[in-house]
Coordinates of C-alpha atoms in Angstrom, one line a residue:
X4 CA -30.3 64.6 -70.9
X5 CA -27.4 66.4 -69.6
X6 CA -29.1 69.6 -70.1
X7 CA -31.6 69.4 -68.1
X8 CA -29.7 68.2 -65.3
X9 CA -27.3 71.4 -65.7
X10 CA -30.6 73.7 -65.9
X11 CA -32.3 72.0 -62.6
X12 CA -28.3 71.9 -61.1
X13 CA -27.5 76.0 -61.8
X14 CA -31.3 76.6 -60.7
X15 CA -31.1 75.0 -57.4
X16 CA -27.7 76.8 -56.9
X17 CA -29.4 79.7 -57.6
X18 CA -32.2 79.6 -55.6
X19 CA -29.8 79.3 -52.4
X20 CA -27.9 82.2 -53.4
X21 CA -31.4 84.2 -54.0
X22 CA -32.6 82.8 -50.8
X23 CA -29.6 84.1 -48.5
X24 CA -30.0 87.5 -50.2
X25 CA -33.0 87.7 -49.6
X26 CA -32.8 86.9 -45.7
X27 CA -29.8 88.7 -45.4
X28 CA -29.0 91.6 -47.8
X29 CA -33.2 92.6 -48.5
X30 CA -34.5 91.9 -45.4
X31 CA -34.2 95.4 -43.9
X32 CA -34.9 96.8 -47.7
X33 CA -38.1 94.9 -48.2
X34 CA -41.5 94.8 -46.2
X35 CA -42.9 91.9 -45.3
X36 CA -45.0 91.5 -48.3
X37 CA -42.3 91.5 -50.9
X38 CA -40.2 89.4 -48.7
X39 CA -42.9 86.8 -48.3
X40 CA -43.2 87.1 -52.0
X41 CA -39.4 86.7 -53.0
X42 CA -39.7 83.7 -50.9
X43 CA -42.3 82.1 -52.5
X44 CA -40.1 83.1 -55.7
X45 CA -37.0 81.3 -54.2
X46 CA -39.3 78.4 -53.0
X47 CA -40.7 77.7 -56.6
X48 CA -37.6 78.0 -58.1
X49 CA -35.8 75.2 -56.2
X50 CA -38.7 72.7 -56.3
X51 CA -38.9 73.0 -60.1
X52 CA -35.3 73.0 -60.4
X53 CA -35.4 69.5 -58.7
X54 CA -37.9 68.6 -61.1
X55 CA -35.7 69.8 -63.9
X56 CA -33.0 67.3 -62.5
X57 CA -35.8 64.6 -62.3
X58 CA -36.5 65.3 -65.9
X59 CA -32.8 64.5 -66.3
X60 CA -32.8 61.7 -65.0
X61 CA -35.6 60.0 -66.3
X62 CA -34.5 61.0 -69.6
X63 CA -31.7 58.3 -69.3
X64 CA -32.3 55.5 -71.7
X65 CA -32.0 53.2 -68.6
X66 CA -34.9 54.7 -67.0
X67 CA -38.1 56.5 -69.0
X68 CA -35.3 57.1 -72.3
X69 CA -35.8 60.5 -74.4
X70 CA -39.7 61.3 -75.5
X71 CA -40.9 64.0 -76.7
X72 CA -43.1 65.0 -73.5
X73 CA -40.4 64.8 -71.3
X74 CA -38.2 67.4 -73.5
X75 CA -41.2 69.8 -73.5
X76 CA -41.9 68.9 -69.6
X77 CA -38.1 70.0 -69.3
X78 CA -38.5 72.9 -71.5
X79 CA -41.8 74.3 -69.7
X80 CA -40.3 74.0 -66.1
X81 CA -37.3 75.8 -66.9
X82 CA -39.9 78.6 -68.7
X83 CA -42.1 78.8 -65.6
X84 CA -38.8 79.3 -63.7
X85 CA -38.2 81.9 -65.9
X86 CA -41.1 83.5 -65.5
X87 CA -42.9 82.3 -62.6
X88 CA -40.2 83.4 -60.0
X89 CA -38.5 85.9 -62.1
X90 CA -41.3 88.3 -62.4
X91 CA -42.1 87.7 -58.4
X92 CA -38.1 88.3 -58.2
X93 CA -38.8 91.6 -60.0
X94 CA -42.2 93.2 -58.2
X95 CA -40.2 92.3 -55.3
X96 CA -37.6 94.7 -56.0
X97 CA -39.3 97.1 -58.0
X98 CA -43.1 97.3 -56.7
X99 CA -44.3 97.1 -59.7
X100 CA -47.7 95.3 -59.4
X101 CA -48.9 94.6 -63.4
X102 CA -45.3 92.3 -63.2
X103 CA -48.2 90.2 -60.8
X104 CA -50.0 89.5 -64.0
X105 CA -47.2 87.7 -65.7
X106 CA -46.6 85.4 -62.7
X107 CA -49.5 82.9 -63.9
X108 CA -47.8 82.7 -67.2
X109 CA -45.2 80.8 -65.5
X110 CA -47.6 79.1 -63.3
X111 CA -49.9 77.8 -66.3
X112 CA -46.3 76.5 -67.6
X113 CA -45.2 74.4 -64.5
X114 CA -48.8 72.8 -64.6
X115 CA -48.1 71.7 -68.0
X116 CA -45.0 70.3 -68.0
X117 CA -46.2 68.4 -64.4
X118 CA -48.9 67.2 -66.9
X119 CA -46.6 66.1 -69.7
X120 CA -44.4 64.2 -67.1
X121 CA -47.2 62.0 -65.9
X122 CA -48.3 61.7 -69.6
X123 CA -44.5 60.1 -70.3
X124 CA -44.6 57.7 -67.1
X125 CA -48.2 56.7 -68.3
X126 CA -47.1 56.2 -71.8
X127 CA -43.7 54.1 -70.6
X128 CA -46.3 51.9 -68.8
X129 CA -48.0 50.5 -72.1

């Protein structure tokens, strides 16, 4: 699905652009706590924006084909993206530490749409 491939594609862009910020423009902004954690934001967003582009992929009715689990796999790693590294993108910046209790939100969403992807290859097995 072209979609997903566009999501995974503008995510992993991105995450490059976030990363060189990061190293560059916050460095001397930042302590090392919040830079560690906007890295770990950066990092998380480009390894589920490849799996967005995996989603893709295997969505092509040559490989896996359109299913149900791998539109909702799609649709929870984008979320968790969302959410995940966007809230560690905000503490970062702002300090605020409840923003730390949204962060599993988007973790609890990456786990599920992992889940759902292995739950498509199985079912494409049968």
């Amino acid at each position: 699905m072209p979609f997903f491939i566009i999501a995974g594609a503008v995510n992993a862009a991105l995450s490059v652009a976030l990363g060189a910020f990061g190293a560059h423009a916050l460095k001397e902004r930042l302590s090392e706590h919040y830079l560690a954690v906007w890295e770990t934001a950066v990092q998380y967003q480009m390894f589920h924006a490849i799996g967005l582009i995996a989603v893709g992929i295997l969505m092509s009715s040559s490989l896996l084909g359109p299913s149900t689990q791998l539109s909702w796999a799609g649709y929870l790693l984008l979320a968790g993206i969302i959410i995940f590294s966007g809230s560690l993108y905000v503490l970062s910046l702002s300090g605020i530490g409840i923003l730390g209790a949204i962060t599993p939100i988007g973790g609890v969403a990456f786990i599920v749409g992992w889940i759902l992807l292995i739950i498509a290859a199985i079912q494409f097995g049968k």
